[in-house]
Structure formats: C-alpha cells, structure tokens
Amino acid sequence: MASEHETLKDHIQTCMRILEEEVLCKGLTRIWTKRHNLSEDEVNNLLKIAVFSHDIAKGYKEYQERFRRGKGFSKHEFYSAYITGVTFGGTKNIELAQVTILWHHMADRGPNFAESWNERSLYKYGTPRQITVDNKFRSLIPRLARNYGLSFSQDLPEKVTEEDVAELVKPASKLCEYVSKYYIPISLMLRYLIIADSTSAFLNRGGNLRQFLRDYIFSYNGDLHNLREEIKRGLGLNF
C-alpha cells in the first residue's frame, strides 16, 4: 500500500499516466533540455525513471509493516533514490533521477541531503535502519516497469542499509556534484514529479491536491479534465 486508499501499483500507474498525458506527449521538456546540453530523449527517460521509482521503497517489508501499524513512510525517498541507482545503474546521468527522487519531499529545503540522514533525524522519525524486499514485490516491479519502456539493469536489491544511503548522500558524493552542475534541470524534473505525485494522490486518495514547491503552489478540487488546464497553465510559466 502507498496510502489507506491507494496501492503502490495504483500510485505508480496513475503517476505514469499523468506524466505521459500532461508532460511527455506535449513535448514540454523540449523547451529547456538543449539549453543544458541534455537531449530530450535522455531527459524524458530519466523523468520516467524518477516518477516510476520515487516511492519504490514503500513496497519493502519494513515500510509495509510500519504502514500496517499506522505509521508513515519516513524518509522513504532516501531509500528509493538508492534503489533507483541500483536498478537503473547503467543509465547515463541516472544521478539526475536520483536527486529528483531525493528532493520530492524536501522541495522547500536546500539540497544538503546528508543533513536529513543522520542518527538524530533517523531516531526522531523512526526511520527503518534497513529495508528488505519479498519475492512477490521483487518480481512485480520489473514487469510493471516494462509497461513503460523501462528495463532494469539489476534486480531490486534484497536489502538496503542506512550505511548504503549515508554513502549515497555524503557531502562529497557524485549526487552533490550533480546538484551544482544541473540545478535548473533537476528543479524542472522535480516539478513534473511533484505534479504527477500530487495529482495521483488527489485522484486516488480523495481530498485536496497540494503542491509544494516554492514557486509553484496550488490547491485544486476539480476533476481531472479541468485539472489538466491548471497543470498546463502552470507548466507553461517561467520556462
């Protein structure tokens, strides 16, 4: 489950549908990719990876057990980013997708990820110190990925530890270099991910759509048809 009203599979499928209909089919990444020496096809593939994988750690056993006890998915984005680096490790510039995933719950903060992955913070939020995957989820996700033209270079890791994540987000890591070099492309990819994520939650879970990004905040209670116009208007600004 991704929430009380939405399975993780449902969430992924809805997010990917929104991304395809409202971003990729409209060629919206074409506006800015060449400016940053990135190809449209490359960015679209990385964006698909980020949207597909942003919550993938929620499917691991420890997070599902927390959910059944009424707990949240504390810092799942860190584990999801690590898993993405394993499963799509052969993809050029995969770090762009990983940073986008890391940032999707921290869009109003600076990109010093190590500050949010330390003993005090892990203890405070009850974050699992390691996560493990069962065979059912491990076989489902690659099959689901193929529906969107995505192929894993490796299977989902059986276990991910807090030390694995700490190594990923340490200040001298390659991810931090990517933030500096590709800050604007990552910010734009992040916007698309948050829109897909929030819209899926709105459609599948019920309630208000809430979009958190400092320069892009809106709430909307209409149906998907009207929401499309709102999304198009927002995405067309300031690019």
PDB file of C-alpha atoms in Angstrom:
ATOM      1  CA  MET A   1       0.000   0.000   0.000  1.00  0.00           C
ATOM      2  CA  ALA A   2       1.072   3.601  -0.669  1.00  0.00           C
ATOM      3  CA  SER A   3      -1.737   5.003   1.481  1.00  0.00           C
ATOM      4  CA  GLU A   4      -5.020   3.947   3.055  1.00  0.00           C
ATOM      5  CA  HIS A   5      -6.845   4.427  -0.258  1.00  0.00           C
ATOM      6  CA  GLU A   6      -4.189   3.585  -2.831  1.00  0.00           C
ATOM      7  CA  THR A   7      -1.914   0.636  -3.563  1.00  0.00           C
ATOM      8  CA  LEU A   8       1.653   1.337  -4.622  1.00  0.00           C
ATOM      9  CA  LYS A   9       0.910  -0.221  -8.001  1.00  0.00           C
ATOM     10  CA  ASP A  10      -2.092   2.086  -8.474  1.00  0.00           C
ATOM     11  CA  HIS A  11       0.014   5.072  -7.478  1.00  0.00           C
ATOM     12  CA  ILE A  12       2.787   4.243  -9.933  1.00  0.00           C
ATOM     13  CA  GLN A  13       0.348   3.638 -12.772  1.00  0.00           C
ATOM     14  CA  THR A  14      -1.540   6.887 -12.184  1.00  0.00           C
ATOM     15  CA  CYS A  15       1.669   8.899 -11.858  1.00  0.00           C
ATOM     16  CA  MET A  16       2.985   7.473 -15.117  1.00  0.00           C
ATOM     17  CA  ARG A  17      -0.294   8.217 -16.880  1.00  0.00           C
ATOM     18  CA  ILE A  18      -0.259  11.836 -15.720  1.00  0.00           C
ATOM     19  CA  LEU A  19       3.378  12.206 -16.763  1.00  0.00           C
ATOM     20  CA  GLU A  20       2.663  10.811 -20.227  1.00  0.00           C
ATOM     21  CA  GLU A  21      -0.533  12.791 -20.847  1.00  0.00           C
ATOM     22  CA  GLU A  22       0.446  16.123 -19.356  1.00  0.00           C
ATOM     23  CA  VAL A  23       4.200  16.332 -19.951  1.00  0.00           C
ATOM     24  CA  LEU A  24       5.767  13.870 -22.370  1.00  0.00           C
ATOM     25  CA  CYS A  25       3.047  13.870 -25.048  1.00  0.00           C
ATOM     26  CA  LYS A  26       3.133  17.650 -25.105  1.00  0.00           C
ATOM     27  CA  GLY A  27       6.905  17.858 -25.545  1.00  0.00           C
ATOM     28  CA  LEU A  28       7.272  20.104 -22.520  1.00  0.00           C
ATOM     29  CA  THR A  29      10.852  19.049 -21.749  1.00  0.00           C
ATOM     30  CA  ARG A  30      11.918  20.137 -25.252  1.00  0.00           C
ATOM     31  CA  ILE A  31      11.681  23.756 -24.123  1.00  0.00           C
ATOM     32  CA  TRP A  32      14.724  23.586 -21.874  1.00  0.00           C
ATOM     33  CA  THR A  33      16.785  20.438 -22.458  1.00  0.00           C
ATOM     34  CA  LYS A  34      19.049  21.806 -25.196  1.00  0.00           C
ATOM     35  CA  ARG A  35      19.903  24.811 -23.060  1.00  0.00           C
ATOM     36  CA  HIS A  36      21.559  22.464 -20.600  1.00  0.00           C
ATOM     37  CA  ASN A  37      23.286  20.168 -23.107  1.00  0.00           C
ATOM     38  CA  LEU A  38      20.847  17.340 -22.468  1.00  0.00           C
ATOM     39  CA  SER A  39      18.836  15.517 -25.125  1.00  0.00           C
ATOM     40  CA  GLU A  40      15.061  15.442 -24.923  1.00  0.00           C
ATOM     41  CA  ASP A  41      15.003  11.631 -25.141  1.00  0.00           C
ATOM     42  CA  GLU A  42      17.555  11.316 -22.336  1.00  0.00           C
ATOM     43  CA  VAL A  43      15.662  13.647 -20.008  1.00  0.00           C
ATOM     44  CA  ASN A  44      12.312  12.031 -20.789  1.00  0.00           C
ATOM     45  CA  ASN A  45      13.747   8.620 -19.927  1.00  0.00           C
ATOM     46  CA  LEU A  46      15.274   9.916 -16.678  1.00  0.00           C
ATOM     47  CA  LEU A  47      11.990  11.594 -15.804  1.00  0.00           C
ATOM     48  CA  LYS A  48      10.103   8.352 -16.394  1.00  0.00           C
ATOM     49  CA  ILE A  49      12.585   6.559 -14.125  1.00  0.00           C
ATOM     50  CA  ALA A  50      12.188   9.186 -11.395  1.00  0.00           C
ATOM     51  CA  VAL A  51       8.395   9.132 -11.494  1.00  0.00           C
ATOM     52  CA  PHE A  52       8.255   5.338 -11.653  1.00  0.00           C
ATOM     53  CA  SER A  53      10.725   4.827  -8.790  1.00  0.00           C
ATOM     54  CA  HIS A  54      10.100   7.748  -6.443  1.00  0.00           C
ATOM     55  CA  ASP A  55       8.133   5.673  -3.897  1.00  0.00           C
ATOM     56  CA  ILE A  56       9.588   2.257  -4.635  1.00  0.00           C
ATOM     57  CA  ALA A  57      11.000   1.790  -1.117  1.00  0.00           C
ATOM     58  CA  LYS A  58       7.454   1.888   0.265  1.00  0.00           C
ATOM     59  CA  GLY A  59       6.986  -1.602  -1.117  1.00  0.00           C
ATOM     60  CA  TYR A  60       9.765  -3.030   1.061  1.00  0.00           C
ATOM     61  CA  LYS A  61       8.722  -5.126   4.051  1.00  0.00           C
ATOM     62  CA  GLU A  62       9.753  -2.765   6.854  1.00  0.00           C
ATOM     63  CA  TYR A  63       7.766   0.138   5.416  1.00  0.00           C
ATOM     64  CA  GLN A  64       4.720  -2.054   4.796  1.00  0.00           C
ATOM     65  CA  GLU A  65       4.901  -3.276   8.386  1.00  0.00           C
ATOM     66  CA  ARG A  66       5.069   0.326   9.605  1.00  0.00           C
ATOM     67  CA  PHE A  67       2.041   1.175   7.478  1.00  0.00           C
ATOM     68  CA  ARG A  68       0.035  -1.696   8.968  1.00  0.00           C
ATOM     69  CA  ARG A  69       0.847  -0.318  12.426  1.00  0.00           C
ATOM     70  CA  GLY A  70      -0.474   3.095  11.441  1.00  0.00           C
ATOM     71  CA  LYS A  71       2.969   4.607  10.917  1.00  0.00           C
ATOM     72  CA  GLY A  72       4.186   6.617   7.955  1.00  0.00           C
ATOM     73  CA  PHE A  73       6.879   6.062   5.335  1.00  0.00           C
ATOM     74  CA  SER A  74       9.573   8.175   6.988  1.00  0.00           C
ATOM     75  CA  LYS A  75      12.440   9.082   4.626  1.00  0.00           C
ATOM     76  CA  HIS A  76      11.402   6.553   2.003  1.00  0.00           C
ATOM     77  CA  GLU A  77      12.746   8.934  -0.642  1.00  0.00           C
ATOM     78  CA  PHE A  78      16.317   8.242   0.512  1.00  0.00           C
ATOM     79  CA  TYR A  79      15.932   4.503   0.172  1.00  0.00           C
ATOM     80  CA  SER A  80      14.060   4.934  -3.124  1.00  0.00           C
ATOM     81  CA  ALA A  81      16.901   7.009  -4.558  1.00  0.00           C
ATOM     82  CA  TYR A  82      19.430   4.365  -3.582  1.00  0.00           C
ATOM     83  CA  ILE A  83      17.320   1.562  -5.083  1.00  0.00           C
ATOM     84  CA  THR A  84      16.970   3.554  -8.319  1.00  0.00           C
ATOM     85  CA  GLY A  85      20.734   3.792  -8.600  1.00  0.00           C
ATOM     86  CA  VAL A  86      20.932   0.001  -8.395  1.00  0.00           C
ATOM     87  CA  THR A  87      18.050  -0.949 -10.677  1.00  0.00           C
ATOM     88  CA  PHE A  88      18.864   1.656 -13.349  1.00  0.00           C
ATOM     89  CA  GLY A  89      22.589   1.865 -12.674  1.00  0.00           C
ATOM     90  CA  GLY A  90      23.533   1.522 -16.332  1.00  0.00           C
ATOM     91  CA  THR A  91      21.566   4.625 -17.347  1.00  0.00           C
ATOM     92  CA  LYS A  92      23.589   7.699 -18.304  1.00  0.00           C
ATOM     93  CA  ASN A  93      23.149  10.549 -15.814  1.00  0.00           C
ATOM     94  CA  ILE A  94      20.998   8.401 -13.532  1.00  0.00           C
ATOM     95  CA  GLU A  95      22.052  10.801 -10.778  1.00  0.00           C
ATOM     96  CA  LEU A  96      19.567  13.347 -12.165  1.00  0.00           C
ATOM     97  CA  ALA A  97      16.724  10.935 -11.432  1.00  0.00           C
ATOM     98  CA  GLN A  98      18.152  10.064  -8.013  1.00  0.00           C
ATOM     99  CA  VAL A  99      18.407  13.699  -6.918  1.00  0.00           C
ATOM    100  CA  THR A 100      14.886  14.371  -8.198  1.00  0.00           C
ATOM    101  CA  ILE A 101      13.609  11.475  -6.066  1.00  0.00           C
ATOM    102  CA  LEU A 102      15.574  12.586  -3.002  1.00  0.00           C
ATOM    103  CA  TRP A 103      14.136  16.074  -3.280  1.00  0.00           C
ATOM    104  CA  HIS A 104      10.474  15.272  -3.883  1.00  0.00           C
ATOM    105  CA  HIS A 105       9.579  15.594  -0.187  1.00  0.00           C
ATOM    106  CA  MET A 106      12.104  18.341   0.508  1.00  0.00           C
ATOM    107  CA  ALA A 107      11.294  20.793  -2.284  1.00  0.00           C
ATOM    108  CA  ASP A 108      11.307  23.767   0.064  1.00  0.00           C
ATOM    109  CA  ARG A 109      14.755  22.992   1.506  1.00  0.00           C
ATOM    110  CA  GLY A 110      18.332  23.263   0.343  1.00  0.00           C
ATOM    111  CA  PRO A 111      19.888  20.195  -1.288  1.00  0.00           C
ATOM    112  CA  ASN A 112      22.141  19.144   1.605  1.00  0.00           C
ATOM    113  CA  PHE A 113      20.727  15.653   1.856  1.00  0.00           C
ATOM    114  CA  ALA A 114      23.224  14.460   4.454  1.00  0.00           C
ATOM    115  CA  GLU A 115      21.702  16.885   6.982  1.00  0.00           C
ATOM    116  CA  SER A 116      18.477  14.891   6.832  1.00  0.00           C
ATOM    117  CA  TRP A 117      20.168  11.491   7.072  1.00  0.00           C
ATOM    118  CA  ASN A 118      21.837  11.310  10.466  1.00  0.00           C
ATOM    119  CA  GLU A 119      21.366   9.450  13.739  1.00  0.00           C
ATOM    120  CA  ARG A 120      19.282  12.152  15.378  1.00  0.00           C
ATOM    121  CA  SER A 121      16.910  12.505  12.445  1.00  0.00           C
ATOM    122  CA  LEU A 122      16.538   8.762  11.861  1.00  0.00           C
ATOM    123  CA  TYR A 123      15.733   8.227  15.537  1.00  0.00           C
ATOM    124  CA  LYS A 124      13.309  11.161  15.676  1.00  0.00           C
ATOM    125  CA  TYR A 125      11.179   9.887  12.800  1.00  0.00           C
ATOM    126  CA  GLY A 126      11.546   6.165  13.482  1.00  0.00           C
ATOM    127  CA  THR A 127      13.105   5.524  10.082  1.00  0.00           C
ATOM    128  CA  PRO A 128      13.949   1.859   9.417  1.00  0.00           C
ATOM    129  CA  ARG A 129      17.694   1.249   9.682  1.00  0.00           C
ATOM    130  CA  GLN A 130      17.499  -1.270   6.883  1.00  0.00           C
ATOM    131  CA  ILE A 131      14.824  -2.458   4.488  1.00  0.00           C
ATOM    132  CA  THR A 132      14.319  -5.837   2.817  1.00  0.00           C
ATOM    133  CA  VAL A 133      12.192  -6.955  -0.116  1.00  0.00           C
ATOM    134  CA  ASP A 134       9.996 -10.013  -0.570  1.00  0.00           C
ATOM    135  CA  ASN A 135       9.977 -12.097  -3.739  1.00  0.00           C
ATOM    136  CA  LYS A 136       6.469 -11.047  -4.814  1.00  0.00           C
ATOM    137  CA  PHE A 137       7.312  -7.347  -4.904  1.00  0.00           C
ATOM    138  CA  ARG A 138      10.737  -8.062  -6.367  1.00  0.00           C
ATOM    139  CA  SER A 139       9.171  -9.830  -9.363  1.00  0.00           C
ATOM    140  CA  LEU A 140       6.241  -7.401  -9.804  1.00  0.00           C
ATOM    141  CA  ILE A 141       8.182  -4.163 -10.202  1.00  0.00           C
ATOM    142  CA  PRO A 142      10.379  -5.099 -13.201  1.00  0.00           C
ATOM    143  CA  ARG A 143       7.301  -6.378 -15.048  1.00  0.00           C
ATOM    144  CA  LEU A 144       5.477  -3.148 -14.310  1.00  0.00           C
ATOM    145  CA  ALA A 145       8.481  -1.110 -15.470  1.00  0.00           C
ATOM    146  CA  ARG A 146       8.468  -2.818 -18.857  1.00  0.00           C
ATOM    147  CA  ASN A 147       4.959  -1.450 -19.470  1.00  0.00           C
ATOM    148  CA  TYR A 148       6.573   1.993 -19.680  1.00  0.00           C
ATOM    149  CA  GLY A 149       9.600   1.051 -21.765  1.00  0.00           C
ATOM    150  CA  LEU A 150      11.888   0.846 -18.731  1.00  0.00           C
ATOM    151  CA  SER A 151      14.337  -2.010 -18.220  1.00  0.00           C
ATOM    152  CA  PHE A 152      16.191  -2.798 -15.007  1.00  0.00           C
ATOM    153  CA  SER A 153      19.937  -3.283 -15.268  1.00  0.00           C
ATOM    154  CA  GLN A 154      19.807  -5.172 -11.951  1.00  0.00           C
ATOM    155  CA  ASP A 155      17.067  -6.650  -9.778  1.00  0.00           C
ATOM    156  CA  LEU A 156      15.748  -4.783  -6.762  1.00  0.00           C
ATOM    157  CA  PRO A 157      18.356  -5.105  -4.011  1.00  0.00           C
ATOM    158  CA  GLU A 158      17.297  -7.658  -1.403  1.00  0.00           C
ATOM    159  CA  LYS A 159      18.468  -5.394   1.431  1.00  0.00           C
ATOM    160  CA  VAL A 160      19.374  -1.703   1.758  1.00  0.00           C
ATOM    161  CA  THR A 161      21.007  -0.373   4.934  1.00  0.00           C
ATOM    162  CA  GLU A 162      21.308   3.077   6.469  1.00  0.00           C
ATOM    163  CA  GLU A 163      25.039   2.915   5.660  1.00  0.00           C
ATOM    164  CA  ASP A 164      24.249   2.393   1.963  1.00  0.00           C
ATOM    165  CA  VAL A 165      22.159   5.558   1.969  1.00  0.00           C
ATOM    166  CA  ALA A 166      24.717   7.523   4.006  1.00  0.00           C
ATOM    167  CA  GLU A 167      27.352   6.752   1.386  1.00  0.00           C
ATOM    168  CA  LEU A 168      24.994   7.908  -1.365  1.00  0.00           C
ATOM    169  CA  VAL A 169      24.237  11.314   0.194  1.00  0.00           C
ATOM    170  CA  LYS A 170      27.540  12.230   1.824  1.00  0.00           C
ATOM    171  CA  PRO A 171      28.663  15.794   1.003  1.00  0.00           C
ATOM    172  CA  ALA A 172      31.450  14.656  -1.343  1.00  0.00           C
ATOM    173  CA  SER A 173      29.209  12.262  -3.282  1.00  0.00           C
ATOM    174  CA  LYS A 174      28.548  12.393  -7.002  1.00  0.00           C
ATOM    175  CA  LEU A 175      24.942  13.390  -6.314  1.00  0.00           C
ATOM    176  CA  CYS A 176      26.069  16.660  -4.747  1.00  0.00           C
ATOM    177  CA  GLU A 177      28.162  17.398  -7.820  1.00  0.00           C
ATOM    178  CA  TYR A 178      25.076  16.879  -9.982  1.00  0.00           C
ATOM    179  CA  VAL A 179      23.048  19.330  -7.904  1.00  0.00           C
ATOM    180  CA  SER A 180      25.637  22.010  -8.587  1.00  0.00           C
ATOM    181  CA  LYS A 181      26.008  21.222 -12.295  1.00  0.00           C
ATOM    182  CA  TYR A 182      22.361  20.550 -13.157  1.00  0.00           C
ATOM    183  CA  TYR A 183      20.418  22.565 -10.604  1.00  0.00           C
ATOM    184  CA  ILE A 184      17.905  24.014 -13.080  1.00  0.00           C
ATOM    185  CA  PRO A 185      17.164  20.748 -14.972  1.00  0.00           C
ATOM    186  CA  ILE A 186      16.727  18.917 -11.666  1.00  0.00           C
ATOM    187  CA  SER A 187      14.381  21.638 -10.408  1.00  0.00           C
ATOM    188  CA  LEU A 188      12.263  21.297 -13.539  1.00  0.00           C
ATOM    189  CA  MET A 189      12.229  17.498 -13.374  1.00  0.00           C
ATOM    190  CA  LEU A 190      11.241  17.816  -9.732  1.00  0.00           C
ATOM    191  CA  ARG A 191       8.302  19.996 -10.673  1.00  0.00           C
ATOM    192  CA  TYR A 192       6.951  17.355 -13.057  1.00  0.00           C
ATOM    193  CA  LEU A 193       7.421  14.606 -10.455  1.00  0.00           C
ATOM    194  CA  ILE A 194       5.606  16.557  -7.752  1.00  0.00           C
ATOM    195  CA  ILE A 195       2.726  17.327 -10.102  1.00  0.00           C
ATOM    196  CA  ALA A 196       2.343  13.659 -11.068  1.00  0.00           C
ATOM    197  CA  ASP A 197       2.705  12.537  -7.436  1.00  0.00           C
ATOM    198  CA  SER A 198       0.251  15.072  -6.015  1.00  0.00           C
ATOM    199  CA  THR A 199      -2.287  14.590  -8.810  1.00  0.00           C
ATOM    200  CA  SER A 200      -2.241  10.835  -8.318  1.00  0.00           C
ATOM    201  CA  ALA A 201      -2.819  11.299  -4.594  1.00  0.00           C
ATOM    202  CA  PHE A 202      -5.685  13.678  -5.339  1.00  0.00           C
ATOM    203  CA  LEU A 203      -7.345  11.271  -7.773  1.00  0.00           C
ATOM    204  CA  ASN A 204      -6.792   8.003  -5.906  1.00  0.00           C
ATOM    205  CA  ARG A 205      -6.917   9.006  -2.254  1.00  0.00           C
ATOM    206  CA  GLY A 206      -9.535  11.757  -2.232  1.00  0.00           C
ATOM    207  CA  GLY A 207      -9.160  15.216  -0.748  1.00  0.00           C
ATOM    208  CA  ASN A 208      -7.339  18.339  -1.796  1.00  0.00           C
ATOM    209  CA  LEU A 209      -4.434  18.360  -4.201  1.00  0.00           C
ATOM    210  CA  ARG A 210      -1.495  20.073  -2.537  1.00  0.00           C
ATOM    211  CA  GLN A 211       1.578  21.007  -4.497  1.00  0.00           C
ATOM    212  CA  PHE A 212       4.660  22.054  -2.525  1.00  0.00           C
ATOM    213  CA  LEU A 213       7.360  23.904  -4.412  1.00  0.00           C
ATOM    214  CA  ARG A 214       8.371  27.445  -3.512  1.00  0.00           C
ATOM    215  CA  ASP A 215       7.488  28.906  -6.896  1.00  0.00           C
ATOM    216  CA  TYR A 216       4.609  26.548  -7.721  1.00  0.00           C
ATOM    217  CA  ILE A 217       1.894  26.083  -5.112  1.00  0.00           C
ATOM    218  CA  PHE A 218      -1.763  25.428  -5.750  1.00  0.00           C
ATOM    219  CA  SER A 219      -4.779  23.600  -4.340  1.00  0.00           C
ATOM    220  CA  TYR A 220      -7.477  22.251  -6.601  1.00  0.00           C
ATOM    221  CA  ASN A 221     -10.736  20.398  -6.032  1.00  0.00           C
ATOM    222  CA  GLY A 222     -11.971  19.928  -9.604  1.00  0.00           C
ATOM    223  CA  ASP A 223     -11.999  16.851 -11.802  1.00  0.00           C
ATOM    224  CA  LEU A 224      -9.147  15.654 -14.000  1.00  0.00           C
ATOM    225  CA  HIS A 225     -10.486  17.364 -17.128  1.00  0.00           C
ATOM    226  CA  ASN A 226     -10.303  20.804 -15.510  1.00  0.00           C
ATOM    227  CA  LEU A 227      -7.110  19.950 -13.669  1.00  0.00           C
ATOM    228  CA  ARG A 228      -5.346  19.390 -16.985  1.00  0.00           C
ATOM    229  CA  GLU A 229      -5.867  23.039 -17.873  1.00  0.00           C
ATOM    230  CA  GLU A 230      -4.499  24.102 -14.495  1.00  0.00           C
ATOM    231  CA  ILE A 231      -1.415  21.927 -14.934  1.00  0.00           C
ATOM    232  CA  LYS A 232      -0.792  23.154 -18.480  1.00  0.00           C
ATOM    233  CA  ARG A 233      -1.060  26.759 -17.356  1.00  0.00           C
ATOM    234  CA  GLY A 234       1.373  26.199 -14.517  1.00  0.00           C
ATOM    235  CA  LEU A 235       3.889  24.262 -16.585  1.00  0.00           C
ATOM    236  CA  GLY A 236       3.883  26.923 -19.288  1.00  0.00           C
ATOM    237  CA  LEU A 237       5.086  29.656 -16.937  1.00  0.00           C
ATOM    238  CA  ASN A 238       8.656  30.832 -16.366  1.00  0.00           C
ATOM    239  CA  PHE A 239      10.338  28.299 -18.647  1.00  0.00           C
TER     240      PHE A 239
END
